[in-house]
Tab-separated table of C-alpha atoms and ligand atoms in Angstrom:
chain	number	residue	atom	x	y	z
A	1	UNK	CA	82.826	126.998	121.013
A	2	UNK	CA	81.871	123.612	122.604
A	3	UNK	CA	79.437	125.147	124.472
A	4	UNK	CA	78.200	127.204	121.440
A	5	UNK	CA	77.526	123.943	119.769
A	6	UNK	CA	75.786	121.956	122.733
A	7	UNK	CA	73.291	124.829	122.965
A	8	UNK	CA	72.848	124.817	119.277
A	9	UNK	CA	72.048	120.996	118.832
A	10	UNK	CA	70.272	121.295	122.079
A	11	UNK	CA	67.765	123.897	119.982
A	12	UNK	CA	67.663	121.887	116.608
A	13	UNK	CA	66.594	119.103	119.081
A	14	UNK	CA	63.907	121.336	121.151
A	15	UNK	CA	62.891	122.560	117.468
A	16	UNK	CA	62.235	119.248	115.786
A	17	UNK	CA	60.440	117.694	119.039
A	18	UNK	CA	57.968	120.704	119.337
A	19	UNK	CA	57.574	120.604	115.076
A	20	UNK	CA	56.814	117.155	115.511
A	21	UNK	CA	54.750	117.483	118.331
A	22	UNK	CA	52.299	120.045	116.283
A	23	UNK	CA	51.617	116.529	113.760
A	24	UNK	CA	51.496	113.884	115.936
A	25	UNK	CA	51.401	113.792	119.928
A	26	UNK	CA	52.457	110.470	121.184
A	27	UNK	CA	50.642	109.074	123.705
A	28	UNK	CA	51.838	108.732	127.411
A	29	UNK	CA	53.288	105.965	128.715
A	30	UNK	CA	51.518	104.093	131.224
A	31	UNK	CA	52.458	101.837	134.506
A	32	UNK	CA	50.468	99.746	136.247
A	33	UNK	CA	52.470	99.030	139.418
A	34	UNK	CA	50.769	97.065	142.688
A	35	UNK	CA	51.027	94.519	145.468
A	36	UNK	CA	48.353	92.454	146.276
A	37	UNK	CA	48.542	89.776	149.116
A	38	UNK	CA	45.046	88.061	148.389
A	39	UNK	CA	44.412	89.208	144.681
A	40	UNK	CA	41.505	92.099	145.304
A	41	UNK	CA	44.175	94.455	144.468
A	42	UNK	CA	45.585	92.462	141.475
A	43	UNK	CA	41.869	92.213	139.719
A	44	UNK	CA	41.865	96.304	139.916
A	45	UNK	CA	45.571	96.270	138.955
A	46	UNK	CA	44.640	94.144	135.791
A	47	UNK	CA	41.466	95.527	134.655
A	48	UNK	CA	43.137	99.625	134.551
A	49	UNK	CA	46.198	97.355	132.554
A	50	UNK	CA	43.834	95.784	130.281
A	51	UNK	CA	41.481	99.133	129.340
A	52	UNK	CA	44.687	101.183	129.150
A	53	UNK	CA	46.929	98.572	127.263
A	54	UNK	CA	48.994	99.474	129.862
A	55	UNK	CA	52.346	97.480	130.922
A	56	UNK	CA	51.967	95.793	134.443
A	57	UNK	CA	54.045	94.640	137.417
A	58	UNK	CA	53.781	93.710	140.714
A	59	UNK	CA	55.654	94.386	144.024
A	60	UNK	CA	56.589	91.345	145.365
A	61	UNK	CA	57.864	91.264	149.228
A	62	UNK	CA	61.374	89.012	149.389
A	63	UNK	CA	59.716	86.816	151.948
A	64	UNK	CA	55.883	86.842	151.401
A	65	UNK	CA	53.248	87.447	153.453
A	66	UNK	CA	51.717	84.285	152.658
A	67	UNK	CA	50.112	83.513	156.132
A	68	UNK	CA	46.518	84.024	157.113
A	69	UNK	CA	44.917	87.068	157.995
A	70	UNK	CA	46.134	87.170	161.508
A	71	UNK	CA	49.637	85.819	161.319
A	72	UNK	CA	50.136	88.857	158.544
A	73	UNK	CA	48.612	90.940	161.133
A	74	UNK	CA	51.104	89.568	163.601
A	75	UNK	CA	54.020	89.565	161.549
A	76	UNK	CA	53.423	93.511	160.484
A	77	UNK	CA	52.855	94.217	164.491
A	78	UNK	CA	56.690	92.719	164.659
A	79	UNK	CA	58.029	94.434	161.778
A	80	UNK	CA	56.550	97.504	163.415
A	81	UNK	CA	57.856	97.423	167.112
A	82	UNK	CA	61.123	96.416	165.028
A	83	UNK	CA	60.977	99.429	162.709
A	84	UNK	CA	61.635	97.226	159.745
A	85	UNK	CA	60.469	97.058	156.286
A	86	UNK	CA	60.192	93.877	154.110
A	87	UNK	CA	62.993	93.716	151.621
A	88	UNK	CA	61.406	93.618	148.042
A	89	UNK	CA	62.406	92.093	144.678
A	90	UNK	CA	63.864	94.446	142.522
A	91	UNK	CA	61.333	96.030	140.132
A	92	UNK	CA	61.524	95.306	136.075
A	93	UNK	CA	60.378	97.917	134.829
A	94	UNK	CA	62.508	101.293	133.933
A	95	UNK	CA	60.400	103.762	135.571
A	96	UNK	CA	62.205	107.063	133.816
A	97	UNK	CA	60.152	105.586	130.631
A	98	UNK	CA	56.870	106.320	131.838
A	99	UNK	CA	54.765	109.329	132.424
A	100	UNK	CA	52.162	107.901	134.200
A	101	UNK	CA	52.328	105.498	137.352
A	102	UNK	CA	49.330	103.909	138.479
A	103	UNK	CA	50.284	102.267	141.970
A	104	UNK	CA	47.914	99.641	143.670
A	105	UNK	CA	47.785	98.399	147.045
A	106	UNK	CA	45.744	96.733	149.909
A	107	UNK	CA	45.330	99.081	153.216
A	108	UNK	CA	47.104	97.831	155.923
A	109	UNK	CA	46.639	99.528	159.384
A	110	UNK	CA	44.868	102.537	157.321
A	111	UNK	CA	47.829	102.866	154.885
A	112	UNK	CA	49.936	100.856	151.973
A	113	UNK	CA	51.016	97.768	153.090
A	114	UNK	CA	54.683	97.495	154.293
A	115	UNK	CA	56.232	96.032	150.695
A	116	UNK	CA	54.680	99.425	148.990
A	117	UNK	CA	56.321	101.831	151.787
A	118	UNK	CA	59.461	99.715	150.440
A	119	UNK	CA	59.295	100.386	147.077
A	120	UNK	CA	58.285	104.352	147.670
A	121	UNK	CA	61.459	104.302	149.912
A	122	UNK	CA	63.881	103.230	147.139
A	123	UNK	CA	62.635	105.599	144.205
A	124	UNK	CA	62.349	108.868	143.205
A	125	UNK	CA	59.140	109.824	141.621
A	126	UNK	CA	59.674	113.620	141.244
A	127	UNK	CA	57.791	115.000	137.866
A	128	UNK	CA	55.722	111.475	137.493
A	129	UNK	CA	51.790	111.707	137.512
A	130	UNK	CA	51.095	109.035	140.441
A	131	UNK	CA	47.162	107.460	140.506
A	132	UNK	CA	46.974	105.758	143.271
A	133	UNK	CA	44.353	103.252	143.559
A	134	UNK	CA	44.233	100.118	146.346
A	135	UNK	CA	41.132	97.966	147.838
A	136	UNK	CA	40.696	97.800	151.629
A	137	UNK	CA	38.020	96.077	154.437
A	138	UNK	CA	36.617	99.639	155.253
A	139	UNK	CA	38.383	102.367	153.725
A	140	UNK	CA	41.925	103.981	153.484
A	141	UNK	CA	42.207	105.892	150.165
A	142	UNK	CA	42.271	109.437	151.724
A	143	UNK	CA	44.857	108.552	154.774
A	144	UNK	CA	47.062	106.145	152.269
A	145	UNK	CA	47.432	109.164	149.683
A	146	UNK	CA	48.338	111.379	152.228
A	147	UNK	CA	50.766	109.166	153.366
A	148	UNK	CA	51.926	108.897	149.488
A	149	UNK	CA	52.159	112.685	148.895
A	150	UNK	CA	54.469	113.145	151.688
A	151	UNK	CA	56.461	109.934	150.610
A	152	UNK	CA	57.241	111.628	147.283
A	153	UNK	CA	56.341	115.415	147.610
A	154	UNK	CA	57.459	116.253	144.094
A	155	UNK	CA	55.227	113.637	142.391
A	156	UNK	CA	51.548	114.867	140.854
A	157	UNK	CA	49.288	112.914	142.678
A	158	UNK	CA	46.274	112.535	141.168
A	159	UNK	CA	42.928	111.255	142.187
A	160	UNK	CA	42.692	107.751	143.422
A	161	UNK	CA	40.489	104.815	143.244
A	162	UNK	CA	39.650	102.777	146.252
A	163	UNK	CA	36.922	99.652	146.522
A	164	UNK	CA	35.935	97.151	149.238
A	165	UNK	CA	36.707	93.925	149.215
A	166	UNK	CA	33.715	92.807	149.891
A	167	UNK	CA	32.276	94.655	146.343
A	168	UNK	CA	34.564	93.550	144.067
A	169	UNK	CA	31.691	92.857	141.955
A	170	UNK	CA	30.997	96.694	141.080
A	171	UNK	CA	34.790	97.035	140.611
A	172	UNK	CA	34.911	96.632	136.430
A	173	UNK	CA	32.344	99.400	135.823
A	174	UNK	CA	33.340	101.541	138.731
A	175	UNK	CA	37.411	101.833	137.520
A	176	UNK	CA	35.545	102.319	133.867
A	177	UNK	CA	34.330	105.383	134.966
A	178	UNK	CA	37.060	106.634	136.645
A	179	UNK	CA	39.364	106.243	134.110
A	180	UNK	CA	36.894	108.237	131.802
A	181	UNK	CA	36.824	110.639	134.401
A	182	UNK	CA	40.199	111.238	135.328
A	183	UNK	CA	40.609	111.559	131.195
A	184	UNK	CA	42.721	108.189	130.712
A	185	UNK	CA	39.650	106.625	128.252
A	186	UNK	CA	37.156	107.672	126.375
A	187	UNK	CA	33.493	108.260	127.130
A	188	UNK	CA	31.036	109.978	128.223
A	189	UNK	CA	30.927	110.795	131.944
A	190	UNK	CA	28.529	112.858	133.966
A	191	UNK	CA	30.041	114.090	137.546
A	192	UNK	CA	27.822	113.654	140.537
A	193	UNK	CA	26.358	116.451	142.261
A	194	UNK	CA	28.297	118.122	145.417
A	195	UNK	CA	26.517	116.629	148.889
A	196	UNK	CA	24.330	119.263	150.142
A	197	UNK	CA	24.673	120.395	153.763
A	198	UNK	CA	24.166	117.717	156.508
A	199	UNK	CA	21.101	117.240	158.573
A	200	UNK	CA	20.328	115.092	161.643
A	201	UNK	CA	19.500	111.757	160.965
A	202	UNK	CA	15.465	110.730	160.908
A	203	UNK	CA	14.729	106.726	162.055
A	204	UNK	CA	14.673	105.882	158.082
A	205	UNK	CA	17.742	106.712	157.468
A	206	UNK	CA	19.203	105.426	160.341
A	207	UNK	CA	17.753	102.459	159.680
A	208	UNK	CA	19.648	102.467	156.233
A	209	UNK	CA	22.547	103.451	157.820
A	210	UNK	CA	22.601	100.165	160.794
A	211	UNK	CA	21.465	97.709	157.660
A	212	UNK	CA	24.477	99.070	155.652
A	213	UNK	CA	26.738	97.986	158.494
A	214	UNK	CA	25.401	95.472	159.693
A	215	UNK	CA	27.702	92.230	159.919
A	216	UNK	CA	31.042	94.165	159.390
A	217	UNK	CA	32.580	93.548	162.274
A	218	UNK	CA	35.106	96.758	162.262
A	219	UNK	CA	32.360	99.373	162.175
A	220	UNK	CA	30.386	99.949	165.352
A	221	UNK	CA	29.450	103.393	165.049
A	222	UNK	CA	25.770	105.401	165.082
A	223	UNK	CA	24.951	107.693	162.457
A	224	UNK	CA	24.041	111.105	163.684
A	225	UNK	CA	24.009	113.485	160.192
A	226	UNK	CA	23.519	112.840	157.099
A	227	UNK	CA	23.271	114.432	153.429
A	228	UNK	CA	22.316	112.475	150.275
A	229	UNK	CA	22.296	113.221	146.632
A	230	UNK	CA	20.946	111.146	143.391
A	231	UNK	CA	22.817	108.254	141.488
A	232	UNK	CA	21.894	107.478	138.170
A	233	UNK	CA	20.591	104.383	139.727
A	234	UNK	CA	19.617	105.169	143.385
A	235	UNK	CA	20.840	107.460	146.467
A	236	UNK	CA	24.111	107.818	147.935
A	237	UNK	CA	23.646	108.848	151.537
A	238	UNK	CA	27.372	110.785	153.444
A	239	UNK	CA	26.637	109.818	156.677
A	240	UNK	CA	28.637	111.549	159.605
A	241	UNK	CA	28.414	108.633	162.409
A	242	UNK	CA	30.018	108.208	166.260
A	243	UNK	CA	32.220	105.076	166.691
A	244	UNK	CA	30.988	103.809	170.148
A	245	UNK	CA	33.322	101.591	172.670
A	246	UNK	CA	32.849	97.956	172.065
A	247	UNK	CA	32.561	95.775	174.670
A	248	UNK	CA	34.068	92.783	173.253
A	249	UNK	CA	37.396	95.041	172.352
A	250	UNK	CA	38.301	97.170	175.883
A	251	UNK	CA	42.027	97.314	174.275
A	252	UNK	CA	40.365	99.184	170.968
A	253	UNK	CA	38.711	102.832	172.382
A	254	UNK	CA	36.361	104.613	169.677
A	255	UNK	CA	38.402	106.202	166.834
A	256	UNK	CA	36.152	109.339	167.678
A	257	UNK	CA	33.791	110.702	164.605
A	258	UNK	CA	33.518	108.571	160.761
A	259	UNK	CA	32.406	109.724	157.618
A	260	UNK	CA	30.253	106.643	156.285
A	261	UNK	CA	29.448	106.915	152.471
A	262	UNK	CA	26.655	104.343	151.904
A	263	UNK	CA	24.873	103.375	148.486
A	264	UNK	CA	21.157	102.252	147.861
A	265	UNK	CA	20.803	101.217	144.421
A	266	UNK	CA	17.648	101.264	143.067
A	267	UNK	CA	15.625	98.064	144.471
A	268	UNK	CA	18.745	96.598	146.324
A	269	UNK	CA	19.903	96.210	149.935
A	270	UNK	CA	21.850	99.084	151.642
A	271	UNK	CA	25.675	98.936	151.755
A	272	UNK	CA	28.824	100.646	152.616
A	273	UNK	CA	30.817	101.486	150.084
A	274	UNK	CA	33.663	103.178	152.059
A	275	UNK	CA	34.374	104.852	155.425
A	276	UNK	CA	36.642	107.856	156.091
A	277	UNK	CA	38.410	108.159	159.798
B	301	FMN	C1	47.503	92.994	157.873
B	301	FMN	C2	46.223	93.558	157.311
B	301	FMN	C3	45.795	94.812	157.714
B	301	FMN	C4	44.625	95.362	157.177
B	301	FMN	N1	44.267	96.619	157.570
B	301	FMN	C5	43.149	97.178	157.026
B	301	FMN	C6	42.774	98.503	157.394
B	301	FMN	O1	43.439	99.188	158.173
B	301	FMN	N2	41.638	99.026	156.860
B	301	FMN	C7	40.866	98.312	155.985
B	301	FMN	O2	39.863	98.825	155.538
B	301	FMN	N3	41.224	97.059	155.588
B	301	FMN	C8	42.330	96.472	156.079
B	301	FMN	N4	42.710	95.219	155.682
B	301	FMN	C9	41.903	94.504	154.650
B	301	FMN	C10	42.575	94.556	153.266
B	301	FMN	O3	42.892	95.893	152.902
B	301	FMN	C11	41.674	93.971	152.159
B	301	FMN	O4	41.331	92.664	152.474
B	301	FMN	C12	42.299	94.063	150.788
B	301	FMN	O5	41.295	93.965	149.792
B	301	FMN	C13	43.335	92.977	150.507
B	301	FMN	O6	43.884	93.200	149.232
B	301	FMN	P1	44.692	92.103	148.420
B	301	FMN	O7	43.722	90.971	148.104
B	301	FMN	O8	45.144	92.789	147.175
B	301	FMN	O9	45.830	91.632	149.252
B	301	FMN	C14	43.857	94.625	156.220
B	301	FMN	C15	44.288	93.338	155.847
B	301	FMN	C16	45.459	92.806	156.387
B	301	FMN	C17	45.911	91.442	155.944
């Protein structure tokens, strides 16, 4: 009889959500969830809040990494060789509320950094539509959301949002867009075309392709194919490039064939907007 009457109120309950549902569908709750060391990843982390009106919170490592570049490098070489993670304050925010999780990070060694492996550790985000977005030197969205889909397997992970540091400036339209695109905001949005098939590289566009590069001191690679395809304001060029040895860095050997997306806006220098290893 119990059991009769748990299945019963269990119905009327079913009933009066889906009736409701037919008038009014509420709108999903949304999570903006990051770490940032040096604030790139905050600014993205605050502008998806502030177009979503979406609540916010941020990671924060128990003992911060609040050194310069290379004593965090150091201190993340130690924690590796150690096989520790940084502890991390507990997080606010009850996660079984929300539908939607945007997480943020920088790439560290071509993944999350450390406090975010942490926090993906300690919870379970089974059911939960992940968006993963962080901001790196060079790249790391593709190998970081790997590295999140086999973290939580039973989460929807869907597509992410990455930006170089160094063009921060383009980041407020650019996360516009891809919040229309990915369906979280309204507006109009027109996909880009599909690349077309690779061809060898002529001098121009190698040319376009050593300007791009030029300066950053973590890409030291040739471009050998290309393919382009039109931006509303310019070209995009996918370049397919060889990392070469460098002779200042013995220890570091070529990481073997990149895939070097680089924009030319209409009237403007060449640049680099991410690279995929
Ligand atoms: C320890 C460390 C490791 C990094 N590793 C990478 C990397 O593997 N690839 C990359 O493109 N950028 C790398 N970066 C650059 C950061 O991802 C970049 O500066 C990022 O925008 C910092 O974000 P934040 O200001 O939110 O902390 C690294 C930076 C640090 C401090």
């Amino acid at each position: 009889m119990k059991t009769l009457k748990l299945i019963l109120a269990t119905t009327i309950v079913a009933l009066t959500a889906a009736s409701c549902g037919n008038n009014k569908q509420e709108a999903p709750k949304v999570l903006v969830l990051y770490y940032s060391q040096t604030g790139n990843t905050e600014a993205v982390a605050q502008e998806i809040a502030t177009r979503l009106g979406a609540d916010i919170e941020a990671i924060e490592a128990t003992e911060p990494y609040d050194g310069d570049f290379q004593a965090t490098i150091e201190r993340c070489m130690k924690e590796r060789e150690e096989g520790v993670l940084p502890a991390i304050q507990p997080v606010n925010a009850d996660l079984s509320q929300y539908d939607i999780i945007f997480i943020g990070y920088p790439v560290w060694f071509g993944t999350y950094a450390p406090p975010v492996t942490t926090f993906l550790g300690q919870v379970d985000l089974s059911g939960k539509k992940i968006v993963p977005f962080c901001t790196f030197g060079s790249g790391g969205l593709e190998s970081s959301v790997a590295d999140l889909k086999a973290a939580q397997p039973n989460a929807e992970i869907l597509p992410g949002y990455g930006v170089r540091a160094a063009r921060m400036e383009a980041m407020p339209k650019e996360v516009e867009k891809f919040l229309i695109a990915g369906g979280f905001l309204e507006g109009e949005y027109t996909p880009l075309p599909d690349f077309p098939e690779q061809h060898e590289v002529s001098d121009d566009e190698a040319a376009i392709f050593d300007a791009a590069v030029d300066g950053y001191p973590m890409l030291h690679a040739q471009a050998k194919c290309v393919a382009t395809r039109a931006l509303p304001n310019g070209t995009e060029y996918l370049f397919t490039a060889e990392d070469l040895p460098r002779e200042d860095k013995p220890d570091m050997p070529p990481a073997g064939e990149l895939q070097v997306y680089v924009t030319v806006a209409d009237g403007a220098a060449p640049v680099f907007t991410r690279v995929v290893r």
